[in-house]
Coordinates of C-alpha atoms in Angstrom, one line a residue:
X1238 CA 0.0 0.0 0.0
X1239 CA 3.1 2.4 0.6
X1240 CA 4.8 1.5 -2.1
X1241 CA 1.4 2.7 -4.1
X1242 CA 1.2 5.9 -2.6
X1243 CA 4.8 6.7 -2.6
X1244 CA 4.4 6.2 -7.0
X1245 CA 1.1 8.0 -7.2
X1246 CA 2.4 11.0 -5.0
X1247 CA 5.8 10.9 -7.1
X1248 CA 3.8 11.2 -10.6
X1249 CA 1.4 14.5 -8.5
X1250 CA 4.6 15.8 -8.4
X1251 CA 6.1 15.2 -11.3
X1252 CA 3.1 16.7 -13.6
X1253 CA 3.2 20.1 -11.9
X1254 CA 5.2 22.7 -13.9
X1255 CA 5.7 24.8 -10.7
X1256 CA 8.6 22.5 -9.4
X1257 CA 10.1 22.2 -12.5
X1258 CA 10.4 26.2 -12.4
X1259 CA 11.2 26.3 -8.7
X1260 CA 13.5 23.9 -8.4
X1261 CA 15.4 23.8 -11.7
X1262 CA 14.6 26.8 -13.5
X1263 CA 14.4 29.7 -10.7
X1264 CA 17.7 29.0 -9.1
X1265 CA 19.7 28.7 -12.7
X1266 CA 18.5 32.5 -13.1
X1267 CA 19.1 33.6 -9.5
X1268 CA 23.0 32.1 -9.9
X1269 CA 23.1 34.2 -12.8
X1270 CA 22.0 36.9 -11.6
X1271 CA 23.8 36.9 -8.6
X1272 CA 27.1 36.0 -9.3
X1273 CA 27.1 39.0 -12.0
X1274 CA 26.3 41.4 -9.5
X1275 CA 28.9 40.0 -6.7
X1276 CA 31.7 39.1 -9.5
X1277 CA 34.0 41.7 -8.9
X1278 CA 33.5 42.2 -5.6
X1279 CA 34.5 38.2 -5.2
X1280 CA 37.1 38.3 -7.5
X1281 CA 40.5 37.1 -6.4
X1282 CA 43.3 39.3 -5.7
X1283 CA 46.4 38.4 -7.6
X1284 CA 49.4 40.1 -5.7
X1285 CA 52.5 40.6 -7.4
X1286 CA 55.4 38.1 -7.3
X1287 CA 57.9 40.4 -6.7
X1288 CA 57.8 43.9 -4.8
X1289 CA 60.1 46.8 -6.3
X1290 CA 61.5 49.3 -4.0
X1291 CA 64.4 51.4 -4.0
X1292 CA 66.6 53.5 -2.2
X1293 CA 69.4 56.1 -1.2
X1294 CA 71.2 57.6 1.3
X1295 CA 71.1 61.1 1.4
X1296 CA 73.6 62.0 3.7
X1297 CA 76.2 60.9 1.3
X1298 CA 78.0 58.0 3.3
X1299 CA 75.6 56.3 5.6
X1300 CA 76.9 55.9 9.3
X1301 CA 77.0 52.7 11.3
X1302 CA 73.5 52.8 12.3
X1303 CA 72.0 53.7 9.0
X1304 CA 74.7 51.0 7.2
X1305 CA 73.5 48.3 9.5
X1306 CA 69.5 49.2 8.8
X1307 CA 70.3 49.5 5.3
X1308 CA 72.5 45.7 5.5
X1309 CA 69.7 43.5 7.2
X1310 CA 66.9 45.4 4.9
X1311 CA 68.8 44.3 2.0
X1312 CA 68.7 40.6 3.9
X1313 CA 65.3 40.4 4.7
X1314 CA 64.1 41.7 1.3
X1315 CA 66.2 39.1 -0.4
X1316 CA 64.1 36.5 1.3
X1317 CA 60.9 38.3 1.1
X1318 CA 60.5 38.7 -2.5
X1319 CA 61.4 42.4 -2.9
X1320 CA 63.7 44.2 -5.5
X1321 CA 65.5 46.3 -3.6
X1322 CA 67.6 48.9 -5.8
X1323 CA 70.0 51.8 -4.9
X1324 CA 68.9 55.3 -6.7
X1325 CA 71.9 57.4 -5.8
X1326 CA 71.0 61.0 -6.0
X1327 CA 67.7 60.3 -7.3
X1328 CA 64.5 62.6 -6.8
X1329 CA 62.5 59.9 -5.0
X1330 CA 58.8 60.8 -6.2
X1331 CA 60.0 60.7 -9.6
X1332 CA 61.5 57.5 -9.4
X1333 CA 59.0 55.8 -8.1
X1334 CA 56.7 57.1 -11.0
X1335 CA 58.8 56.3 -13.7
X1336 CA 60.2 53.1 -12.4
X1337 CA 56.5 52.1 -11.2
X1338 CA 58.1 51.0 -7.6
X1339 CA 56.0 50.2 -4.6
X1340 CA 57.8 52.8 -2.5
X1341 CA 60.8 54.7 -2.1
X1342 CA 63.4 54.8 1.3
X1343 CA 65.3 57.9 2.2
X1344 CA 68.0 57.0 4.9
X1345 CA 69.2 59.7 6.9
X1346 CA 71.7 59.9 9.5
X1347 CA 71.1 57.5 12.9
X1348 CA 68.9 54.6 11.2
X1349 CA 66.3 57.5 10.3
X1350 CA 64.3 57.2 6.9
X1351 CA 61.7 58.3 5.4
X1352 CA 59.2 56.1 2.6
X1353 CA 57.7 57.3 -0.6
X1354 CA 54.6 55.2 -1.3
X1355 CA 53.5 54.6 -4.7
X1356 CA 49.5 55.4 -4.4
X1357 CA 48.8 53.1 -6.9
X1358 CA 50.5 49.7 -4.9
X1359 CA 49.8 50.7 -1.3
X1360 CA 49.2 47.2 -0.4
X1361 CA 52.3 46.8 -1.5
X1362 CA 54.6 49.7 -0.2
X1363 CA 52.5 48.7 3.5
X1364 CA 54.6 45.4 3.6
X1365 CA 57.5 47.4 2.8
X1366 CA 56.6 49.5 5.5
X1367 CA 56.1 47.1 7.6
X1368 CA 59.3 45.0 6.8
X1369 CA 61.1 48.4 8.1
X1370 CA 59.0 48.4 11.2
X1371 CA 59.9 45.4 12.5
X1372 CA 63.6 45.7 11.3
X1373 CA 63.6 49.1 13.3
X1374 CA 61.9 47.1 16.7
X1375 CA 64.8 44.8 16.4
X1376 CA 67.3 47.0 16.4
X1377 CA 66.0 49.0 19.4
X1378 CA 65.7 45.4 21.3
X1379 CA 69.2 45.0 19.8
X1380 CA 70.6 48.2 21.1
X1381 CA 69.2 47.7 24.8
X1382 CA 70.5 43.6 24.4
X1383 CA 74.2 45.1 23.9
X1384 CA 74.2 47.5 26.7
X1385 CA 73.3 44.4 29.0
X1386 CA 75.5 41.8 27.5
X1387 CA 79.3 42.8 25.3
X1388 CA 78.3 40.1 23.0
X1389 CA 76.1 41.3 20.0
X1390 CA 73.0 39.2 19.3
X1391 CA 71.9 38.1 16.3
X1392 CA 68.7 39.3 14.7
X1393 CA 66.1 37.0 12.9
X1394 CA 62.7 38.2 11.5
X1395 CA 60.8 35.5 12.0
X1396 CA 58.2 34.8 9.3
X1397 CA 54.9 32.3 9.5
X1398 CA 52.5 32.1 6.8
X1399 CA 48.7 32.3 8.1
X1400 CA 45.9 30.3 8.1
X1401 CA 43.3 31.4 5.7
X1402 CA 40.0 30.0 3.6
X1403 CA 41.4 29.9 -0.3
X1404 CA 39.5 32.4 -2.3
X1405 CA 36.1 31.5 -4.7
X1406 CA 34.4 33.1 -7.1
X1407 CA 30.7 34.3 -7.1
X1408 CA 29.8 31.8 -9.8
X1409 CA 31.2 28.6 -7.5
X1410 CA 29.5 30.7 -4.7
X1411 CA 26.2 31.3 -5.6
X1412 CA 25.8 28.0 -8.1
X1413 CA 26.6 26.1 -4.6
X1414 CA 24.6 27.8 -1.7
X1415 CA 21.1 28.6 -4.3
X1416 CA 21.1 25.2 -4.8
X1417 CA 21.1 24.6 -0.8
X1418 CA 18.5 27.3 -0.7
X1419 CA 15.6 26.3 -2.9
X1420 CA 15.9 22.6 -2.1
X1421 CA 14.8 24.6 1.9
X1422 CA 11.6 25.2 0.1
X1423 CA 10.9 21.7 -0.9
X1424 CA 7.3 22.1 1.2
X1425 CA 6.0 23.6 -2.0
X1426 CA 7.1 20.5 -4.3
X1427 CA 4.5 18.3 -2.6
X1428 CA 1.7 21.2 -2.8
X1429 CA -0.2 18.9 -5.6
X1430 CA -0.2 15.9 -2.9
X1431 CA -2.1 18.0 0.1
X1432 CA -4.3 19.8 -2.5
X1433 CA -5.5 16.4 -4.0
X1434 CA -5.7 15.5 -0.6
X1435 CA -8.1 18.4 0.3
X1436 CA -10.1 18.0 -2.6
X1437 CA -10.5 14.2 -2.8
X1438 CA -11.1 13.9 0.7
X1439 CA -8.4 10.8 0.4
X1440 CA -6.6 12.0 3.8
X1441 CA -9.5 10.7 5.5
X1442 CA -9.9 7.5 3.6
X1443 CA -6.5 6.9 4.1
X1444 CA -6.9 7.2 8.0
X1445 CA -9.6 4.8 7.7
X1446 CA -7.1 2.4 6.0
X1447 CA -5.3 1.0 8.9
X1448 CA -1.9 2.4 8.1
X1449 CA 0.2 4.0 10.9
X1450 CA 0.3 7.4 11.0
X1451 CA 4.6 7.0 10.1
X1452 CA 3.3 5.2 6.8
X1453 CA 1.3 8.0 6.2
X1454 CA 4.5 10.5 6.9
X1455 CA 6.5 8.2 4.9
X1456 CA 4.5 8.2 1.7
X1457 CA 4.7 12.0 1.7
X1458 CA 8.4 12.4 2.7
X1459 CA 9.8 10.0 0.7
X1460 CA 8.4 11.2 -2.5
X1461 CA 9.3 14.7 -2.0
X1462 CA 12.5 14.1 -1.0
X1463 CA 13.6 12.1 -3.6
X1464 CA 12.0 14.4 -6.7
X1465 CA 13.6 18.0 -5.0
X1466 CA 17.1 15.6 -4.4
X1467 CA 16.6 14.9 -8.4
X1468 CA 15.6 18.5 -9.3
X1469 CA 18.5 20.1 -7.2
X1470 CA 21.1 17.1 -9.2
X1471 CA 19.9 18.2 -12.7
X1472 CA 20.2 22.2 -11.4
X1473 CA 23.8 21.0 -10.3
X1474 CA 24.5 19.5 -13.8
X1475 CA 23.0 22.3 -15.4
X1476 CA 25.1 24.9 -13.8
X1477 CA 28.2 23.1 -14.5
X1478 CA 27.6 22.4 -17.8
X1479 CA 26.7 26.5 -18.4
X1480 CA 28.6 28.3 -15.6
X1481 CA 31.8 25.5 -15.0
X1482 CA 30.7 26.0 -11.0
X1483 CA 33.3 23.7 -9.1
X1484 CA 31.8 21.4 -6.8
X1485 CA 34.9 19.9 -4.3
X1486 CA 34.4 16.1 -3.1
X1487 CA 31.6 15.3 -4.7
X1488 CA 30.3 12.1 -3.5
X1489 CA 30.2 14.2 0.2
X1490 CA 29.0 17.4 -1.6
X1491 CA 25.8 15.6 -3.0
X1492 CA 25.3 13.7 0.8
X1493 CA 25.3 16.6 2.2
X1494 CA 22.5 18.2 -0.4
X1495 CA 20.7 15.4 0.5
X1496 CA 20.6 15.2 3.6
X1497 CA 19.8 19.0 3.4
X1498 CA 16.6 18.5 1.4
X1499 CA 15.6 15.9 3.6
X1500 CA 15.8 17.8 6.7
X1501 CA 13.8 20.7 4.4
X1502 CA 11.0 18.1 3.9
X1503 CA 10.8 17.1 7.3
X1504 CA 10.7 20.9 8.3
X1505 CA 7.9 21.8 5.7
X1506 CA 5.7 18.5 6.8
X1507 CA 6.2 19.4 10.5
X1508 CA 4.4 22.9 9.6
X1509 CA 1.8 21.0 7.4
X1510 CA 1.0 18.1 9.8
X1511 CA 0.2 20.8 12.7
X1512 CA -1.8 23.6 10.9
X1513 CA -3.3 21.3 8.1
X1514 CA -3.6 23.9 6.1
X1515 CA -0.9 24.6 2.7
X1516 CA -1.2 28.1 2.1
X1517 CA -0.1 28.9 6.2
X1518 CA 2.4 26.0 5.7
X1519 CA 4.4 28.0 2.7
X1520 CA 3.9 31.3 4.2
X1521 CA 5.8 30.2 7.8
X1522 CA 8.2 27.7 5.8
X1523 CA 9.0 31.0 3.4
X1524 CA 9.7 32.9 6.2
X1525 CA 11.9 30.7 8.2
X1526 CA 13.7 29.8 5.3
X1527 CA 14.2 33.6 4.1
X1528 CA 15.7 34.5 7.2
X1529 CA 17.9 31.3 7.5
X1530 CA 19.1 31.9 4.5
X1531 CA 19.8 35.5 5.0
X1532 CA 21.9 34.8 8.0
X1533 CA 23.5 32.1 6.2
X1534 CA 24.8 34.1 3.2
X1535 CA 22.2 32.9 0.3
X1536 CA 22.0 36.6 -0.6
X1537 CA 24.6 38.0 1.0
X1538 CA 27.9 36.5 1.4
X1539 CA 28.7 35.0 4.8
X1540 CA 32.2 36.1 4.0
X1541 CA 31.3 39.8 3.7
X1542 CA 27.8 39.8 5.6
X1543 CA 28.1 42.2 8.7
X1544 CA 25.8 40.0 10.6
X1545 CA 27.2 38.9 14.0
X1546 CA 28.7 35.1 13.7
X1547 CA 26.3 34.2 16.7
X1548 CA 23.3 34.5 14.3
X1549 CA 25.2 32.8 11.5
X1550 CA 25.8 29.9 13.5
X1551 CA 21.7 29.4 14.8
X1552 CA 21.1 29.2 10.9
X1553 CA 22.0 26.0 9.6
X1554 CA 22.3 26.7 6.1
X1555 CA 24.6 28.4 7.2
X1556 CA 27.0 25.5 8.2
X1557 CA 25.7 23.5 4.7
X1558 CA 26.7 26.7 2.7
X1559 CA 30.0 26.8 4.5
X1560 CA 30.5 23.2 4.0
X1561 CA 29.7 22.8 0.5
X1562 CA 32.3 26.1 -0.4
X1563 CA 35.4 25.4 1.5
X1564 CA 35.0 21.8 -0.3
X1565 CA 34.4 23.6 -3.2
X1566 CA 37.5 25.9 -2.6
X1567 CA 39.9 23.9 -0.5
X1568 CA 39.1 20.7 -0.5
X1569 CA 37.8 19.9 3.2
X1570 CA 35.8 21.7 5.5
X1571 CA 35.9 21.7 9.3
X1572 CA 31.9 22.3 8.7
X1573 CA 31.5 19.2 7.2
X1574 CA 30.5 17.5 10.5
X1575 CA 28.1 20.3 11.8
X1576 CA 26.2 20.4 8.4
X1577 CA 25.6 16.7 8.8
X1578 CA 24.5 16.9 12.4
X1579 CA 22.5 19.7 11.9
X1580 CA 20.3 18.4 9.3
X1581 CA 19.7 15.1 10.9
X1582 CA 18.5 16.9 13.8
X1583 CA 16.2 18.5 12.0
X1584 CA 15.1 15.4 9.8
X1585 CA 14.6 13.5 12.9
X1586 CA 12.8 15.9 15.3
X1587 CA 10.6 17.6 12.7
X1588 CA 9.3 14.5 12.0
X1589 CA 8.7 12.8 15.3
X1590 CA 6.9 16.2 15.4
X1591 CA 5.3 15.3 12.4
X1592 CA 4.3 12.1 13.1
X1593 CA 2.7 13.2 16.9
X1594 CA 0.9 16.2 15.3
X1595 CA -1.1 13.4 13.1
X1596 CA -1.9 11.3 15.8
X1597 CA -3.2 13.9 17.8
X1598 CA -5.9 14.5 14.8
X1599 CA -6.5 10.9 14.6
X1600 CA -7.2 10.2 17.9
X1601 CA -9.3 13.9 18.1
X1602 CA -11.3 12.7 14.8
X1603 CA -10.1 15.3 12.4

């Protein structure tokens, strides 16, 4: 008897032209749309192999302190990636122009100096800057190390590479997470199924069957989930084929979708199984969804959305969109886990819900 309602609610589904534009057509235009709009502001940042920078010393002769500044920057630039060359007697704004160098140093007497930035690289006349900075720390822990000791230390600039999330573009972006979004609104894919059940009256005959009220939950869910899961697929192959959007790992990437849209079912049929009534169903599951997905960065995102990180982490698409773009990007996630847990919570809660909701009407006669 399952089995029978589980093929006739699949074939409700399958005849309405509403989930074939909610679910496959709707999201190809929104990752269009989208990932036009945020393309630049997503576009990576390729930095310059090498930095240029030059120099002079415009007290003729540098002294000790100025020679030794002037030796361990020349060090510490060879190892750093900058072109350091010496400009003697040149006019430092007008060599930076015409040699299109990141900045310019002026030493003076007693380590002093002064840098010319180049307006047009300040990113990278800052780590030139910097690289000065910290040579110029050293040598005043250096100077107060020598008066305490008659043997000179050494100096070492110690270098360490940071931890950060490799960069993705807006098309990877947004043909991941719209994908994760619309298959949250997978309530309205089995809208044909309670509106024949409305009109038919075959809800009631169906109690009257002597099925359990989880066969009854189960001829619903599993229909839904499995056209939505088939509808988000062919969006995914879509999008590949038109937009090249890089999905990382993905035998895990498609679990996870899953497993998403299954907790989206179970969420929508919790809402149905309680108010009985579609139209309040969509409007609460809409709403819930909207803002879940506004905190989760469906719109805006999560990497530039100015939304505290507290309310990030209530939403949990926010964990599946995070999931699904750092596999996307770098090959693992550390969200992997959470996106998982979170939508099996949900899956298995909303339904229990589900499930207690319809016996509750049984038992009251409804």
């Amino acid at each position: 008897m399952i089995r029978y309602l589980i093929k006739n609610n699949i074939k409700l589904m399958m005849r309405s032209a509403t989930n074939t534009l909610l679910f496959i057509v709707t999201p190809i235009i929104l990752i269009a749309l989208l990932s036009s709009a945020f393309g630049d502001l997503m576009e990576k940042y390729e930095a310059k192999t090498d930095i240029k920078a030059g120099y002079k010393v415009d007290a003729g002769e540098p002294d000790r302190d100025t020679q030794f500044l002037i030796d361990i920057l020349e060090k510490s630039a060879k190892e750093g990636g900058v072109i350091l060359t010496e400009y003697s007697g040149a006019d430092p704004e007008k060599t930076v122009r015409e040699e299109e160098l990141a900045g310019f140093i002026v030493f003076g007497e007693n380590g002093e100096y002064t840098i010319y930035e180049n307006g047009d690289r300040k990113y990278e006349a800052k780590a030139l800057e910097y690289m000065l900075s910290s040579i110029e720390w050293r040598m005043v822990q250096t100077k107060k190390d020598l008066a305490k000791s008659s043997v000179p230390p050494e100096i070492h600039l110690k270098a360490e590479k940071a931890e950060f999330m490799e960069p993705i573009s807006a098309i990877d972006y947004y043909g991941i997470i719209e994908v994760v979004y619309f298959g949250w609104c997978a309530i309205v894919c089995g809208a044909g199924i309670f509106t024949a059940e409305k009109k038919y009256h075959i809800g009631k005959k169906l109690k009257v069957s002597g099925l359990s009220e989880v066969s009854l939950y189960l001829a619903k869910f599993i229909p839904m989930l499995l056209v939505v899961s088939v509808s988000a697929l062919i969006t995914t192959g879509i999008t590949i084929v038109l937009f090249g959007v890089h999905w990382g790992s993905p035998a895990l990437s498609a679990l996870i979708i899953v497993l998403s849209v299954a907790a989206a079912t179970a969420f929508g049929l919790m809402f149905y199984c309680i108010f009985q009534n579609i139209v309040v169903t969509i409007i609460g599951v809409f709403a819930a969804v909207w803002v879940a997905g506004f905190w989760g960065g469906s719109f805006e995102t999560y990497m530039f959305s100015s939304h505290p990180q507290l309310l990030k982490e209530i939403s949990p698409i926010y964990h599946i969109n995070r999931a699904l773009t750092e596999l996307s990007c770098m090959g693992h996630s550390n969200y992997v886990g959470n996106a998982v847990l979170c939508c099996m919570i949900i899956m298995v809660v909303c339904s229990v819900i589900a499930v207690i909701a319809g016996n509750i009407r049984r038992r009251m006669g409804e």
